PDB file of C-alpha atoms in Angstrom:
ATOM      1  CA  MET A   1     -62.089  48.779  51.064  1.00 58.00           C
ATOM      2  CA  PRO A   2     -63.303  46.466  48.281  1.00 61.00           C
ATOM      3  CA  LYS A   3     -62.849  49.286  45.767  1.00 62.00           C
ATOM      4  CA  LEU A   4     -59.225  49.705  46.865  1.00 62.00           C
ATOM      5  CA  VAL A   5     -58.581  45.999  46.430  1.00 59.00           C
ATOM      6  CA  ASN A   6     -60.127  46.040  42.976  1.00 65.00           C
ATOM      7  CA  ARG A   7     -58.000  49.002  41.995  1.00 68.00           C
ATOM      8  CA  LEU A   8     -54.869  47.227  43.199  1.00 67.00           C
ATOM      9  CA  ILE A   9     -55.761  44.117  41.186  1.00 70.00           C
ATOM     10  CA  VAL A  10     -56.415  46.174  38.084  1.00 64.00           C
ATOM     11  CA  ALA A  11     -53.127  48.015  38.550  1.00 69.00           C
ATOM     12  CA  LEU A  12     -51.209  44.758  38.942  1.00 68.00           C
ATOM     13  CA  VAL A  13     -52.846  43.344  35.816  1.00 64.00           C
ATOM     14  CA  VAL A  14     -51.978  46.462  33.828  1.00 65.00           C
ATOM     15  CA  ILE A  15     -48.392  46.416  35.090  1.00 73.00           C
ATOM     16  CA  GLY A  16     -48.054  42.704  34.212  1.00 66.00           C
ATOM     17  CA  GLN A  17     -49.389  43.254  30.713  1.00 68.00           C
ATOM     18  CA  ALA A  18     -47.070  46.202  30.209  1.00 64.00           C
ATOM     19  CA  ARG A  19     -44.073  44.177  31.317  1.00 62.00           C
ATOM     20  CA  SER A  20     -45.080  41.317  29.013  1.00 64.00           C
ATOM     21  CA  LEU A  21     -45.408  43.741  26.120  1.00 60.00           C
ATOM     22  CA  VAL A  22     -42.009  45.280  26.840  1.00 48.00           C
ATOM     23  CA  PHE A  23     -40.413  41.821  27.101  1.00 46.00           C
ATOM     24  CA  ALA A  24     -41.992  40.743  23.809  1.00 55.00           C
ATOM     25  CA  LEU A  25     -40.774  43.899  22.070  1.00 54.00           C
ATOM     26  CA  ARG A  26     -37.266  43.436  23.411  1.00 47.00           C
ATOM     27  CA  ARG A  27     -37.217  39.769  22.380  1.00 45.00           C
ATOM     28  CA  GLN A  28     -38.375  40.618  18.880  1.00 52.00           C
ATOM     29  CA  GLU A  29     -35.739  43.324  18.597  1.00 46.00           C
ATOM     30  CA  TRP A  30     -33.009  40.921  19.835  1.00 34.00           C
ATOM     31  CA  ARG A  31     -34.033  38.278  17.315  1.00 41.00           C
ATOM     32  CA  ARG A  32     -33.984  40.818  14.509  1.00 45.00           C
ATOM     33  CA  SER A  33     -30.519  42.027  15.453  1.00 34.00           C
ATOM     34  CA  SER A  34     -29.299  38.462  15.944  1.00 31.00           C
ATOM     35  CA  LEU A  35     -30.458  37.487  12.486  1.00 33.00           C
ATOM     36  CA  GLN A  36     -28.753  40.486  10.988  1.00 36.00           C
ATOM     37  CA  VAL A  37     -25.466  39.611  12.677  1.00 32.00           C
ATOM     38  CA  ARG A  38     -25.501  35.849  12.256  1.00 35.00           C
ATOM     39  CA  SER A  39     -26.924  35.532   8.779  1.00 33.00           C
ATOM     40  CA  PRO A  40     -24.045  34.491   6.486  1.00 37.00           C
ATOM     41  CA  THR A  41     -23.284  36.234   3.281  1.00 37.00           C
ATOM     42  CA  VAL A  42     -24.853  34.289   0.450  1.00 37.00           C
ATOM     43  CA  THR A  43     -22.392  33.618  -2.340  1.00 44.00           C
ATOM     44  CA  GLY A  44     -23.212  32.040  -5.636  1.00 46.00           C
ATOM     45  CA  THR A  45     -22.278  28.377  -6.059  1.00 49.00           C
ATOM     46  CA  PRO A  46     -22.002  26.552  -9.358  1.00 53.00           C
ATOM     47  CA  THR A  47     -25.168  24.902 -10.567  1.00 58.00           C
ATOM     48  CA  GLY A  48     -25.415  21.737 -12.603  1.00 73.00           C
ATOM     49  CA  MET A  49     -24.466  18.208 -11.694  1.00 85.00           C
ATOM     50  CA  ILE A  50     -24.622  17.256  -8.001  1.00 91.00           C
ATOM     51  CA  VAL A  51     -22.831  14.307  -6.459  1.00 91.00           C
ATOM     52  CA  ARG A  52     -23.260  12.802  -3.007  1.00 93.00           C
ATOM     53  CA  VAL A  53     -20.828  10.781  -0.909  1.00 94.00           C
ATOM     54  CA  ASN A  54     -21.884   7.149  -0.658  1.00 93.00           C
ATOM     55  CA  LEU A  55     -23.616   6.197   2.566  1.00 91.00           C
ATOM     56  CA  ASP A  56     -21.235   3.308   3.246  1.00 91.00           C
ATOM     57  CA  LEU A  57     -18.268   5.680   3.546  1.00 88.00           C
ATOM     58  CA  GLU A  58     -17.778   7.858   6.614  1.00 90.00           C
ATOM     59  CA  ILE A  59     -15.009  10.096   5.268  1.00 93.00           C
ATOM     60  CA  VAL A  60     -13.729  10.593   1.734  1.00 94.00           C
ATOM     61  CA  ASN A  61     -10.517  12.483   1.038  1.00 96.00           C
ATOM     62  CA  VAL A  62     -10.380  15.093  -1.705  1.00 96.00           C
ATOM     63  CA  TYR A  63      -7.161  15.987  -3.494  1.00 96.00           C
ATOM     64  CA  SER A  64      -5.723  18.896  -5.405  1.00 94.00           C
ATOM     65  CA  GLY A  65      -5.567  16.754  -8.548  1.00 94.00           C
ATOM     66  CA  PRO A  66      -6.989  13.554 -10.032  1.00 94.00           C
ATOM     67  CA  SER A  67      -4.653  11.184  -8.200  1.00 93.00           C
ATOM     68  CA  SER A  68      -4.081  10.136  -4.615  1.00 92.00           C
ATOM     69  CA  TYR A  69      -0.381   9.479  -5.305  1.00 91.00           C
ATOM     70  CA  LEU A  70       0.688  12.545  -7.262  1.00 91.00           C
ATOM     71  CA  TYR A  71      -1.356  15.205  -5.439  1.00 94.00           C
ATOM     72  CA  PRO A  72      -1.767  16.029  -1.736  1.00 93.00           C
ATOM     73  CA  SER A  73      -5.032  15.766   0.172  1.00 93.00           C
ATOM     74  CA  VAL A  74      -6.709  19.147   0.697  1.00 94.00           C
ATOM     75  CA  GLY A  75      -9.775  18.148   2.720  1.00 94.00           C
ATOM     76  CA  VAL A  76     -12.528  15.606   3.301  1.00 95.00           C
ATOM     77  CA  LEU A  77     -16.168  15.009   2.458  1.00 95.00           C
ATOM     78  CA  LEU A  78     -18.489  13.432   5.013  1.00 94.00           C
ATOM     79  CA  VAL A  79     -20.981  10.638   4.518  1.00 92.00           C
ATOM     80  CA  GLY A  80     -24.019  11.823   2.563  1.00 92.00           C
ATOM     81  CA  GLN A  81     -22.531  15.249   1.823  1.00 94.00           C
ATOM     82  CA  GLU A  82     -23.644  16.789  -1.471  1.00 93.00           C
ATOM     83  CA  VAL A  83     -21.359  18.977  -3.560  1.00 94.00           C
ATOM     84  CA  PRO A  84     -21.603  20.496  -7.051  1.00 93.00           C
ATOM     85  CA  ALA A  85     -19.569  18.720  -9.720  1.00 92.00           C
ATOM     86  CA  LEU A  86     -17.575  20.903 -12.115  1.00 92.00           C
ATOM     87  CA  GLY A  87     -15.827  18.457 -14.435  1.00 90.00           C
ATOM     88  CA  ILE A  88     -14.370  15.024 -14.967  1.00 91.00           C
ATOM     89  CA  SER A  89     -10.805  13.841 -15.482  1.00 92.00           C
ATOM     90  CA  GLU A  90      -9.560  12.673 -18.852  1.00 91.00           C
ATOM     91  CA  ASP A  91      -9.564   9.036 -17.704  1.00 90.00           C
ATOM     92  CA  GLU A  92     -13.112   9.488 -16.302  1.00 88.00           C
ATOM     93  CA  ASN A  93     -12.099   8.169 -12.867  1.00 92.00           C
ATOM     94  CA  TRP A  94     -12.054  11.447 -10.909  1.00 94.00           C
ATOM     95  CA  ILE A  95     -14.611  14.225 -10.539  1.00 93.00           C
ATOM     96  CA  GLN A  96     -13.742  17.849  -9.880  1.00 94.00           C
ATOM     97  CA  VAL A  97     -16.075  19.323  -7.249  1.00 95.00           C
ATOM     98  CA  TYR A  98     -16.678  22.738  -5.782  1.00 94.00           C
ATOM     99  CA  TYR A  99     -14.759  22.859  -2.499  1.00 95.00           C
ATOM    100  CA  PRO A 100     -14.413  26.331  -0.939  1.00 93.00           C
ATOM    101  CA  GLY A 101     -11.473  27.106   1.280  1.00 91.00           C
ATOM    102  CA  VAL A 102      -8.753  25.778  -1.021  1.00 92.00           C
ATOM    103  CA  PRO A 103      -6.945  27.482  -3.917  1.00 89.00           C
ATOM    104  CA  GLY A 104      -9.406  27.884  -6.756  1.00 91.00           C
ATOM    105  CA  SER A 105     -12.239  26.489  -4.583  1.00 93.00           C
ATOM    106  CA  VAL A 106     -11.974  23.166  -6.428  1.00 95.00           C
ATOM    107  CA  ALA A 107     -10.877  19.687  -5.419  1.00 96.00           C
ATOM    108  CA  TRP A 108     -10.952  16.200  -6.882  1.00 96.00           C
ATOM    109  CA  VAL A 109     -12.827  13.178  -5.505  1.00 96.00           C
ATOM    110  CA  TYR A 110     -12.567   9.581  -6.668  1.00 94.00           C
ATOM    111  CA  GLY A 111     -15.598   8.772  -8.831  1.00 91.00           C
ATOM    112  CA  PRO A 112     -16.650   5.400  -7.294  1.00 93.00           C
ATOM    113  CA  TYR A 113     -16.902   7.073  -3.876  1.00 93.00           C
ATOM    114  CA  VAL A 114     -19.801   9.329  -4.899  1.00 92.00           C
ATOM    115  CA  THR A 115     -23.249   8.912  -6.445  1.00 90.00           C
ATOM    116  CA  ILE A 116     -24.820  11.213  -9.023  1.00 85.00           C
ATOM    117  CA  ILE A 117     -28.088  12.627  -7.687  1.00 85.00           C
ATOM    118  CA  LYS A 118     -28.542  15.417 -10.238  1.00 77.00           C
ATOM    119  CA  THR A 119     -27.457  14.796 -13.773  1.00 75.00           C
ATOM    120  CA  GLY A 120     -25.624  17.331 -15.805  1.00 71.00           C
ATOM    121  CA  ARG A 121     -22.995  17.740 -18.446  1.00 77.00           C
ATOM    122  CA  LEU A 122     -19.429  17.562 -17.207  1.00 83.00           C
ATOM    123  CA  PRO A 123     -16.570  18.876 -19.316  1.00 89.00           C
ATOM    124  CA  ARG A 124     -13.266  17.032 -19.445  1.00 91.00           C
ATOM    125  CA  ILE A 125     -10.690  18.913 -17.412  1.00 92.00           C
ATOM    126  CA  PRO A 126      -6.959  18.260 -17.825  1.00 92.00           C
ATOM    127  CA  ALA A 127      -4.995  17.422 -14.711  1.00 90.00           C
ATOM    128  CA  PRO A 128      -3.160  20.327 -13.075  1.00 90.00           C
ATOM    129  CA  SER A 129       0.593  20.322 -12.788  1.00 87.00           C
ATOM    130  CA  THR A 130       1.953  18.217  -9.955  1.00 83.00           C
ATOM    131  CA  PRO A 131       3.301  20.163  -6.980  1.00 78.00           C
ATOM    132  CA  THR A 132       7.043  20.591  -6.699  1.00 73.00           C
ATOM    133  CA  PRO A 133       8.496  18.925  -3.579  1.00 66.00           C
ATOM    134  CA  LEU A 134       9.800  21.339  -0.999  1.00 59.00           C
ATOM    135  CA  SER A 135      13.150  19.584  -0.779  1.00 64.00           C
ATOM    136  CA  THR A 136      14.947  16.755  -2.511  1.00 68.00           C
ATOM    137  CA  PRO A 137      16.277  14.178  -0.043  1.00 70.00           C
ATOM    138  CA  THR A 138      20.020  13.640  -0.288  1.00 77.00           C
ATOM    139  CA  ILE A 139      22.295  11.144   1.444  1.00 78.00           C
ATOM    140  CA  ASP A 140      25.327  12.373   3.334  1.00 75.00           C
ATOM    141  CA  PRO A 141      28.263  10.409   1.857  1.00 77.00           C
ATOM    142  CA  THR A 142      30.220  10.594   5.120  1.00 78.00           C
ATOM    143  CA  LEU A 143      27.305   9.168   7.084  1.00 74.00           C
ATOM    144  CA  ALA A 144      26.696   6.485   4.480  1.00 71.00           C
ATOM    145  CA  ALA A 145      30.369   5.479   4.499  1.00 73.00           C
ATOM    146  CA  ALA A 146      30.201   4.918   8.263  1.00 74.00           C
ATOM    147  CA  PHE A 147      27.659   2.128   7.758  1.00 75.00           C
ATOM    148  CA  ILE A 148      29.309   0.500   4.729  1.00 76.00           C
ATOM    149  CA  ASP A 149      31.805  -2.272   5.478  1.00 72.00           C
ATOM    150  CA  PRO A 150      34.690  -1.985   3.009  1.00 72.00           C
ATOM    151  CA  VAL A 151      35.373  -5.244   1.226  1.00 76.00           C
ATOM    152  CA  THR A 152      38.909  -5.955  -0.038  1.00 78.00           C
ATOM    153  CA  PRO A 153      38.777  -7.828  -3.312  1.00 79.00           C
ATOM    154  CA  THR A 154      40.510 -11.214  -3.135  1.00 82.00           C
ATOM    155  CA  ARG A 155      41.867 -12.778  -6.266  1.00 80.00           C
ATOM    156  CA  LEU A 156      40.658 -16.294  -6.869  1.00 81.00           C
ATOM    157  CA  PRO A 157      43.316 -19.057  -7.218  1.00 82.00           C
ATOM    158  CA  THR A 158      44.443 -19.898 -10.723  1.00 83.00           C
ATOM    159  CA  PHE A 159      43.320 -23.268 -11.970  1.00 81.00           C
ATOM    160  CA  THR A 160      46.239 -25.565 -12.865  1.00 84.00           C
ATOM    161  CA  PRO A 161      45.335 -28.412 -15.186  1.00 84.00           C
ATOM    162  CA  PRO A 162      46.503 -31.879 -14.005  1.00 83.00           C
ATOM    163  CA  PRO A 163      49.225 -33.746 -15.945  1.00 85.00           C
ATOM    164  CA  ALA A 164      48.216 -36.012 -18.751  1.00 83.00           C
ATOM    165  CA  LEU A 165      47.232 -39.514 -17.745  1.00 82.00           C
ATOM    166  CA  VAL A 166      49.935 -42.057 -18.697  1.00 81.00           C
ATOM    167  CA  VAL A 167      48.565 -45.398 -19.822  1.00 81.00           C
ATOM    168  CA  PRO A 168      51.092 -48.239 -19.164  1.00 80.00           C
ATOM    169  CA  THR A 169      51.946 -50.566 -22.003  1.00 81.00           C
ATOM    170  CA  PHE A 170      52.979 -54.217 -21.587  1.00 74.00           C
ATOM    171  CA  LEU A 171      55.434 -56.085 -23.787  1.00 73.00           C
ATOM    172  CA  PRO A 172      54.262 -59.345 -25.273  1.00 70.00           C
ATOM    173  CA  ASN A 173      55.415 -62.556 -23.477  1.00 63.00           C
ATOM    174  CA  LEU A 174      57.984 -64.163 -25.760  1.00 58.00           C
ATOM    175  CA  ASP A 175      58.526 -67.465 -23.854  1.00 58.00           C
ATOM    176  CA  SER A 176      54.876 -68.310 -23.356  1.00 56.00           C
ATOM    177  CA  GLY A 177      55.230 -71.389 -25.664  1.00 57.00           C
ATOM    178  CA  ASN A 178      57.743 -73.238 -23.353  1.00 63.00           C
ATOM    179  CA  ARG A 179      55.826 -72.881 -20.091  1.00 67.00           C
ATOM    180  CA  VAL A 180      53.786 -75.723 -18.532  1.00 66.00           C
ATOM    181  CA  PRO A 181      50.105 -74.964 -18.179  1.00 72.00           C
ATOM    182  CA  ALA A 182      49.009 -74.312 -14.610  1.00 73.00           C
ATOM    183  CA  GLY A 183      46.108 -76.749 -14.890  1.00 75.00           C
ATOM    184  CA  LEU A 184      48.417 -79.596 -15.706  1.00 77.00           C
ATOM    185  CA  LEU A 185      50.533 -78.874 -12.626  1.00 77.00           C
ATOM    186  CA  ILE A 186      47.450 -78.910 -10.418  1.00 84.00           C
ATOM    187  CA  ILE A 187      46.358 -82.273 -11.811  1.00 84.00           C
ATOM    188  CA  ALA A 188      49.849 -83.756 -11.314  1.00 80.00           C
ATOM    189  CA  LEU A 189      50.026 -82.552  -7.737  1.00 82.00           C
ATOM    190  CA  GLY A 190      46.605 -84.010  -7.066  1.00 81.00           C
ATOM    191  CA  PHE A 191      47.640 -87.329  -8.509  1.00 80.00           C
ATOM    192  CA  ILE A 192      50.825 -87.432  -6.410  1.00 84.00           C
ATOM    193  CA  GLY A 193      48.863 -86.585  -3.279  1.00 80.00           C
ATOM    194  CA  GLY A 194      46.330 -89.327  -3.986  1.00 79.00           C
ATOM    195  CA  PHE A 195      49.092 -91.833  -4.619  1.00 78.00           C
ATOM    196  CA  GLY A 196      50.790 -90.960  -1.303  1.00 78.00           C
ATOM    197  CA  ALA A 197      47.509 -91.360   0.539  1.00 79.00           C
ATOM    198  CA  LEU A 198      47.015 -94.803  -0.993  1.00 79.00           C
ATOM    199  CA  ILE A 199      50.480 -95.965   0.106  1.00 79.00           C
ATOM    200  CA  SER A 200      49.840 -94.744   3.655  1.00 79.00           C
ATOM    201  CA  PHE A 201      46.572 -96.649   3.726  1.00 77.00           C
ATOM    202  CA  LEU A 202      48.216 -99.887   2.571  1.00 78.00           C
ATOM    203  CA  ARG A 203      50.975 -99.612   5.161  1.00 76.00           C
ATOM    204  CA  GLY A 204      48.475 -99.181   7.876  1.00 69.00           C
ATOM    205  CA  ARG A 205      46.911-102.496   7.128  1.00 63.00           C
TER     206      ARG A 205
END
């Protein structure tokens, strides 16, 4: 009986080891096949100057040319991302970087947004031609006329100059030598009034 138990234990141990070995072989084979399938194709990238997005910026836009006004945005760079630099703009404000997934695999990033972490020699690259707009906006004249209030021109009144100012003229007084002065008349009237008052006073007494 003890021998049978020992044999069973040995058999179980052997079976367990065999299963572990088979599992290990299968796992190794799965990892090998997984690496073969998932390993990306290594393509050569330009070597030379390397720039990195500043750590105080979360997202930096890259453009198809050295301007954020004349060229459209073609992608973004994340904080701390490192990319190879290919050239510099003629005004030395923009850097052309390697950016796969866009036409030519190049894009432009604004220079103050990145930091040079590997020095190199950058050639001056002329700006590409600006993209042609898909359509030129036009204004429908009928629609524009509906919102324009027509104004009828009104002629301003004509200014009429006033008549000339007539200054009156006075003839000289010819008989001024025979007239009694007004002051003398006032004195005479005052004297007559005083004399009348005196007579009235004397009669009253």
